Tab-separated table of C-alpha atoms and ligand atoms in Angstrom:
chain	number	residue	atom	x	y	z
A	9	UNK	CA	213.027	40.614	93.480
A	10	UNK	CA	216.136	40.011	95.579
A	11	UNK	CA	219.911	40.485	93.272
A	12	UNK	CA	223.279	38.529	92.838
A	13	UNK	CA	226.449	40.219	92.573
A	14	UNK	CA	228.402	39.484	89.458
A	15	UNK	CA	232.312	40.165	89.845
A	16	UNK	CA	233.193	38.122	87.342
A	17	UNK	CA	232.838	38.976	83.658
A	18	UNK	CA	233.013	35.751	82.313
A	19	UNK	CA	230.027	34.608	84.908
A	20	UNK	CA	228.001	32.280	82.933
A	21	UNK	CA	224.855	33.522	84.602
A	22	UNK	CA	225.337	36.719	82.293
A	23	UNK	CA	226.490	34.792	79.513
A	24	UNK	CA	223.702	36.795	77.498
A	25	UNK	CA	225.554	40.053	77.884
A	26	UNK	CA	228.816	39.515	76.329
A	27	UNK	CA	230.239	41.778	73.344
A	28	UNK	CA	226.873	43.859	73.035
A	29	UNK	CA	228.661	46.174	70.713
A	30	UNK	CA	229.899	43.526	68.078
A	31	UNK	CA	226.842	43.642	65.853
A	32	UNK	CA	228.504	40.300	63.482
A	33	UNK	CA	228.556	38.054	66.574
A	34	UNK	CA	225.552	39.560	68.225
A	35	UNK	CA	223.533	39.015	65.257
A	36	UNK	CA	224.898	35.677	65.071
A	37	UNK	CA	223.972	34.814	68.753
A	38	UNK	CA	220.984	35.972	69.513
A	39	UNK	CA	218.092	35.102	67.054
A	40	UNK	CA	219.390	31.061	66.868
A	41	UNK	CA	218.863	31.487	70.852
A	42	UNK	CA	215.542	33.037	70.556
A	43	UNK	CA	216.944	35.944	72.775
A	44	UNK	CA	217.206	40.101	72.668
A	45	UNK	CA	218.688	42.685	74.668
A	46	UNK	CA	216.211	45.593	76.153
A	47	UNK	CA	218.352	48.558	76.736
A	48	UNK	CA	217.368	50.853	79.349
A	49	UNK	CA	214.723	51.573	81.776
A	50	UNK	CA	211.614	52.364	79.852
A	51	UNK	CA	212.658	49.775	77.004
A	52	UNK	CA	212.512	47.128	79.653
A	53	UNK	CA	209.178	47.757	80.972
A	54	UNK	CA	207.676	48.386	77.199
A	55	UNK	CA	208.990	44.966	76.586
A	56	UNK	CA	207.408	43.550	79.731
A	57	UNK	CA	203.997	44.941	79.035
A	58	UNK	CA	203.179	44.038	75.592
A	59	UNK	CA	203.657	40.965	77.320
A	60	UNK	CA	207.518	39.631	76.564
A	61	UNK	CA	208.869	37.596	79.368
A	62	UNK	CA	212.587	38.085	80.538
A	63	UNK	CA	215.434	35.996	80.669
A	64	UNK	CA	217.105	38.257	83.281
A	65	UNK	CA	218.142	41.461	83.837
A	66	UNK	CA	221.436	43.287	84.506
A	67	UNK	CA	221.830	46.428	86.614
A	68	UNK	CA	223.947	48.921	87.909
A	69	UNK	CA	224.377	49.333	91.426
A	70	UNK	CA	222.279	52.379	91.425
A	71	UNK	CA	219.296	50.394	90.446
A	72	UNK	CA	219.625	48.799	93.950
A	73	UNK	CA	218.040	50.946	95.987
A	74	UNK	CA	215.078	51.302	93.194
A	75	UNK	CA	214.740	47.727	92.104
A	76	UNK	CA	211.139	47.962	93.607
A	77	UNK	CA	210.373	51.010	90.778
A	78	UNK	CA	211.309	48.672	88.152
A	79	UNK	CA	208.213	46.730	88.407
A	80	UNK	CA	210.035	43.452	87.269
A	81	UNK	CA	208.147	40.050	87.563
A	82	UNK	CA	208.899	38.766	90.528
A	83	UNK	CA	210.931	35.622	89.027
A	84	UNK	CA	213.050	37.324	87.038
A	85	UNK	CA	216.545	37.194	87.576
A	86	UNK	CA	218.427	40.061	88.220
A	87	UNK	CA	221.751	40.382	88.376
A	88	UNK	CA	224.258	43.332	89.776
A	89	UNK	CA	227.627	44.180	88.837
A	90	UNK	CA	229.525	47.649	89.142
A	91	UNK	CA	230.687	49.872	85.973
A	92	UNK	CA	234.001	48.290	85.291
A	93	UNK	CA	232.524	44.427	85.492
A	94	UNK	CA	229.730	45.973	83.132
A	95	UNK	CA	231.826	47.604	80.938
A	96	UNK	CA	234.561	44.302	80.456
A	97	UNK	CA	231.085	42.008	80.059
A	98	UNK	CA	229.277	44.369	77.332
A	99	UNK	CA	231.936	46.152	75.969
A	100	UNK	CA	230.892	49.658	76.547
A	101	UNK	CA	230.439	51.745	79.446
A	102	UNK	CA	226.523	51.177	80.284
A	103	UNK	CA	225.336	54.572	81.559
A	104	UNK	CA	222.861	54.121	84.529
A	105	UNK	CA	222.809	50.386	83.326
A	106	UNK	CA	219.834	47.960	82.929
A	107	UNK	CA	219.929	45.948	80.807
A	108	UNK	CA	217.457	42.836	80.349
A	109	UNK	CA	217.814	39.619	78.167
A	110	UNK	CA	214.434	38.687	76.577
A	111	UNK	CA	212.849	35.576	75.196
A	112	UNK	CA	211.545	36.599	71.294
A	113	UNK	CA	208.411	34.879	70.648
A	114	UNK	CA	207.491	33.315	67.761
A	115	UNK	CA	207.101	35.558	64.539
A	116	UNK	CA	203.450	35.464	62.821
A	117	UNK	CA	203.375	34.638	59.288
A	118	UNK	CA	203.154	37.421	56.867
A	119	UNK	CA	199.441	35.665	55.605
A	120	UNK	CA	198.369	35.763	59.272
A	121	UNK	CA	199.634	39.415	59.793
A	122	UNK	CA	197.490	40.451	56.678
A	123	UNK	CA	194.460	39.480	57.332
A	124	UNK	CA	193.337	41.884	59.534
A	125	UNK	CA	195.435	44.958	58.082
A	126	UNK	CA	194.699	48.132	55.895
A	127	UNK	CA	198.060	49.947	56.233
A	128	UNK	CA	201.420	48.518	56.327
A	129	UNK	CA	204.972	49.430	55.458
A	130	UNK	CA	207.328	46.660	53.234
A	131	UNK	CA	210.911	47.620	53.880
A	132	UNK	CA	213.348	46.204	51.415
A	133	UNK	CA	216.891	45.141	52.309
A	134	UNK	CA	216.941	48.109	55.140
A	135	UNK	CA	219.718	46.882	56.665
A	136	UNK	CA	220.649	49.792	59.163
A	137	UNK	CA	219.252	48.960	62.674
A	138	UNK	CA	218.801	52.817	63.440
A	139	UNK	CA	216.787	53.185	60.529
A	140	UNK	CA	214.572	50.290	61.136
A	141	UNK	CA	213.822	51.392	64.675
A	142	UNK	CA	213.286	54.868	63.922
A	143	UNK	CA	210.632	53.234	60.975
A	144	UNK	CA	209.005	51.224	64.136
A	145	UNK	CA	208.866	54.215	66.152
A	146	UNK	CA	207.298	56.391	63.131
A	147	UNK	CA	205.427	53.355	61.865
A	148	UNK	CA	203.584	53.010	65.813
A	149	UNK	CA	202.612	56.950	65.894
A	150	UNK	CA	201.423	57.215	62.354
A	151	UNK	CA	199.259	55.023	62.168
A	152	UNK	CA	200.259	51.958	60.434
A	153	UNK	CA	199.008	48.457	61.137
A	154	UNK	CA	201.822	46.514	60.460
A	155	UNK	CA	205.390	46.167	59.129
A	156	UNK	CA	206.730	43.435	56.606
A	157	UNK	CA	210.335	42.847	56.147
A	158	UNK	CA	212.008	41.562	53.141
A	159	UNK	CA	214.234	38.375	53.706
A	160	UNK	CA	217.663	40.450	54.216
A	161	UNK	CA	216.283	43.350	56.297
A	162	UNK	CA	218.093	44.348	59.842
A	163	UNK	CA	216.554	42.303	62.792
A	164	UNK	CA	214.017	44.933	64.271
A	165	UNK	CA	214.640	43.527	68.051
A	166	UNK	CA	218.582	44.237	67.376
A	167	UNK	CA	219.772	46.219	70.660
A	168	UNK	CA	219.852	49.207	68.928
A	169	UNK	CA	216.844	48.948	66.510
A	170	UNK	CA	214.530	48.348	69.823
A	171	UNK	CA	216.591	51.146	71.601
A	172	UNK	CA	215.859	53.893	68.523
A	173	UNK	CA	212.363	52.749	68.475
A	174	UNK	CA	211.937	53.468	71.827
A	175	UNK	CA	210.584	50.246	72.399
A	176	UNK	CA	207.430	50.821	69.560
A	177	UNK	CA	208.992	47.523	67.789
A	178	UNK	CA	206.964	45.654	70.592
A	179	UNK	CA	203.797	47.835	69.535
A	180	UNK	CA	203.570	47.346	65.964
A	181	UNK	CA	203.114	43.457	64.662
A	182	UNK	CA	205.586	42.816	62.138
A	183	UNK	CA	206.742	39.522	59.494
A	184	UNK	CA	209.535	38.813	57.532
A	185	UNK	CA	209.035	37.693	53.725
A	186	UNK	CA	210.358	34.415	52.673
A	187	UNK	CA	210.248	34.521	49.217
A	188	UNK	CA	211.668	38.061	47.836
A	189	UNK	CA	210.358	39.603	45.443
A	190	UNK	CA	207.803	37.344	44.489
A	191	UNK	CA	205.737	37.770	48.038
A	192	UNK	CA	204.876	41.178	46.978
A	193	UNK	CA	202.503	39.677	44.013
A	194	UNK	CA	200.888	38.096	47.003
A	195	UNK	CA	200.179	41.371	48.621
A	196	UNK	CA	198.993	42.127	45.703
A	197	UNK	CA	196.716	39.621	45.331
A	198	UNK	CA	195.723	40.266	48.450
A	199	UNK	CA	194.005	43.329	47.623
A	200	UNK	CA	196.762	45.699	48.822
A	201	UNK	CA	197.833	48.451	46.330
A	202	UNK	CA	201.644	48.274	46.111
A	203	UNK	CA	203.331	52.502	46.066
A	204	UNK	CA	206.919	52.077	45.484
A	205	UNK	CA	208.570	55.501	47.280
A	206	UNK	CA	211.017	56.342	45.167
A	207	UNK	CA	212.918	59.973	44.827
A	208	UNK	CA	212.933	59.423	41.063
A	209	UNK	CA	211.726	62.667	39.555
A	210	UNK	CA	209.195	60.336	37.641
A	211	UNK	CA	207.561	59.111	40.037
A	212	UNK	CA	203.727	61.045	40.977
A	213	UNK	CA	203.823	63.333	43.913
A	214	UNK	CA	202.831	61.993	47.213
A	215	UNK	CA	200.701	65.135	47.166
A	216	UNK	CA	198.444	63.949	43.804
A	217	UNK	CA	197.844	60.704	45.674
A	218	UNK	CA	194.215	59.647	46.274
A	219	UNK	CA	193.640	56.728	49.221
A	220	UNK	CA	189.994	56.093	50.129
A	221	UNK	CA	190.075	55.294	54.034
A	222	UNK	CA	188.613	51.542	52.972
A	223	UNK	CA	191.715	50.976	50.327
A	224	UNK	CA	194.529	48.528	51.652
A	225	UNK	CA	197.761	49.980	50.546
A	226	UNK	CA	201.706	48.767	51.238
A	227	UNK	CA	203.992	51.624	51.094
A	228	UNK	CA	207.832	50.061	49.765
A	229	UNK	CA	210.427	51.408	50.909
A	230	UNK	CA	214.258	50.877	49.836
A	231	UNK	CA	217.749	50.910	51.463
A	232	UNK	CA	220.334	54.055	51.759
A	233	UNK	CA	222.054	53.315	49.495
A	234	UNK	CA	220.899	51.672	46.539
A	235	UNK	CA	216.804	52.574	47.178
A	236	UNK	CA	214.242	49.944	46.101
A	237	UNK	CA	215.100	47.576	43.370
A	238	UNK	CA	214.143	47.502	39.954
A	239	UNK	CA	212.349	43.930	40.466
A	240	UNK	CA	210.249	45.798	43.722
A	241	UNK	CA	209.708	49.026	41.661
A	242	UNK	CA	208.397	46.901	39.007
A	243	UNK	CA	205.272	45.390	40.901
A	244	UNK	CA	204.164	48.190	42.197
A	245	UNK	CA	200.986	49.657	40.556
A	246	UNK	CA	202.134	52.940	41.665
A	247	UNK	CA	205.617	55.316	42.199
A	248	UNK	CA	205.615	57.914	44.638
A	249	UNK	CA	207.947	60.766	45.486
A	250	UNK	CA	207.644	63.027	48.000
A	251	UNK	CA	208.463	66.183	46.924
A	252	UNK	CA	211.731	67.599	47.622
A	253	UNK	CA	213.824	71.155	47.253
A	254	UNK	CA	217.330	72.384	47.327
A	255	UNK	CA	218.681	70.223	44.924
A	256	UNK	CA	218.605	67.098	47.642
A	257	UNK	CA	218.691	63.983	45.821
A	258	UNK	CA	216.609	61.645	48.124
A	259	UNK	CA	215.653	61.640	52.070
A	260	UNK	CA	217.214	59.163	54.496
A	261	UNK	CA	214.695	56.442	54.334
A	262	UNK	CA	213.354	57.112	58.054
A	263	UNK	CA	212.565	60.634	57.535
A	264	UNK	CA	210.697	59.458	53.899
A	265	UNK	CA	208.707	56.860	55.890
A	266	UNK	CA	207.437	59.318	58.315
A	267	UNK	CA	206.312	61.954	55.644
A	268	UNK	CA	204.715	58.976	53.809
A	269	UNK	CA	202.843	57.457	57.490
A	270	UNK	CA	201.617	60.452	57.938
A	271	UNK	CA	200.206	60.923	54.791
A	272	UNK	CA	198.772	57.333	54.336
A	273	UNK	CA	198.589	55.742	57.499
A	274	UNK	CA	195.224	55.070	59.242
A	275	UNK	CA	194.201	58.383	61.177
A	276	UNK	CA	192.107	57.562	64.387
A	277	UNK	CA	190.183	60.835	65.499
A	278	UNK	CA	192.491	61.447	68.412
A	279	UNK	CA	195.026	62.066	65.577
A	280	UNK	CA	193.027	64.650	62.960
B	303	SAM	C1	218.240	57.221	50.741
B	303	SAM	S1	216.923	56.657	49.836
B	303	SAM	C2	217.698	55.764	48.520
B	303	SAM	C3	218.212	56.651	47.450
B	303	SAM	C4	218.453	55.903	46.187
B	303	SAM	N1	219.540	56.529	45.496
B	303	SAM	C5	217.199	55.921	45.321
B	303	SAM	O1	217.247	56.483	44.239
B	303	SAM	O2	216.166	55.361	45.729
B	303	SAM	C6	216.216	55.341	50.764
B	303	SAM	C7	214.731	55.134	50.561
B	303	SAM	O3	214.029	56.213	51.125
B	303	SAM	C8	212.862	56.495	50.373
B	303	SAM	N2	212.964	57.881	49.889
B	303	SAM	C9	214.007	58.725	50.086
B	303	SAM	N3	213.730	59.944	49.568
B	303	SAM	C10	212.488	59.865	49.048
B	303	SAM	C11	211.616	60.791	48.389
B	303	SAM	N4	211.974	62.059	48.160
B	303	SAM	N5	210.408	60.358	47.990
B	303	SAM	C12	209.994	59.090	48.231
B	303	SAM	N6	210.779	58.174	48.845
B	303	SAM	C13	211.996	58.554	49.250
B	303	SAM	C14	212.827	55.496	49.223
B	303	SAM	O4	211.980	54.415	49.578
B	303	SAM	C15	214.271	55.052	49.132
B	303	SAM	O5	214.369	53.739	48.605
């Protein structure tokens, strides 16, 4: 892998980059283009070996001595441009830059994503890309199969949703719902017991739950602020709380998810 210098900012050839930190355009720009940003070293080589293919990639001088280390396909192309160009392109100062522009791949329907899971998280409306990475990540080491998105939920291959997640968005198959709320009666259907997670007081204690390993179950969870809606709550066959102290009124929805994982999610034996 051999590099071109970029001097200019407005360079088409790194057209990809521009105005990384304006989340309305970026989220405008880069699903219609079937493109995301990897951010960082390890993210980048995550996203190359679950099997993504790059657009290009964008590095600070200091990569040029270690381009070799990076292990990128050999017809990638790979661009170099010092702090300041960087900085003017992205709109923040890259530390140790690399940056890579990736081709998304097609997203499997939710149907097709079922079939062959037992486990799976349904995040409504969860519109914070930090908290839907950190979900990924938890999601990934906890042991569940998949993650379904309802039709408004933050894009989980946002630059900073993949960055939180420590690239574990490429690990764990997920599928956005079309039809909201009504798709949960499929999941339903589909054998999966719905538990809403809910702080409400109400709700059964995560700790008087019963799962048999065989039993499918979808865990719901809601956004910051509002939680899950009443229309989600109300086709669940279940509400769960996990149990909380101090007079807190709920758990950022990240932290519930990983309490919940853990106690739900599939276990393999390396994990018990
Ligand atoms: C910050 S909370 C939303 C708080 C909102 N006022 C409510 O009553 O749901 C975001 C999501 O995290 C999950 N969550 C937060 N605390 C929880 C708890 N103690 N037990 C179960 N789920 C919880 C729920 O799925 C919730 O929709």
């Amino acid at each position: 892998v051999s590099a071109a210098e970029i001097t200019d900012p407005a360079d088409p050839r790194v057209a990809d980059y521009l105005c990384l930190t304006d989340v309305d355009l970026r989220t405008k720009f880069e699903p219609p283009r079937g493109l995301f940003i990897a951010e960082g070293e390890l993210v980048i080589r995550r996203a190359v070996r679950a099997g993504y293919r790059l657009r290009s990639v964008l590095l600070g001088p200091e990569w040029l001595r270690s381009l070799p280390a990076l292990g990128l396909p050999p017809e990638t192309p790979t661009y170099v441009a010092g702090a300041e160009v960087m900085q003017a392109l992205t709109g923040f100062r890259v530390h140790r830059g690399a940056l890579a522009s990736v081709h998304r791949r097609p997203l499997p329907t939710a149907e097709a994503l079922l079939a062959g899971a037992q486990r799976v998280a349904v995040l409504e409306d969860v519109n914070t890309h930090t908290n839907a990475g950190a979900i990924f990540r938890c999601a990934a080491a906890l042991g569940m199969d998949a993650v379904l998105l309802s039709p408004s939920c933050a894009d989980p291959l946002y630059r900073r949703a993949v960055r939180v997640s420590m690239g574990e968005v490429f690990a764990v198959p997920y599928a956005r719902f079309e039809a909201w709320p009504a798709d949960l009666d499929r999941l339903r259907s589909a054998g999966f017991r719905l538990l809403a997670l809910t702080p409400d007081p109400a709700a059964t204690s995560l700790d008087d739950v019963r799962v048999a390993p065989t039993d499918r179950v979808a865990l719901l969870l809601g956004a910051e602020g509002p939680g899950l809606s009443p229309a989600a709550r109300g086709r669940a066959g279940q509400e769960v709380r996990i149990p909380m102290s101090g007079g807190v009124d709920s758990l950022n929805v990240a932290a519930a998810a990983a309490v919940a994982f853990y106690v739900i999610g599939g276990r393999p034996a390396s994990r018990r």
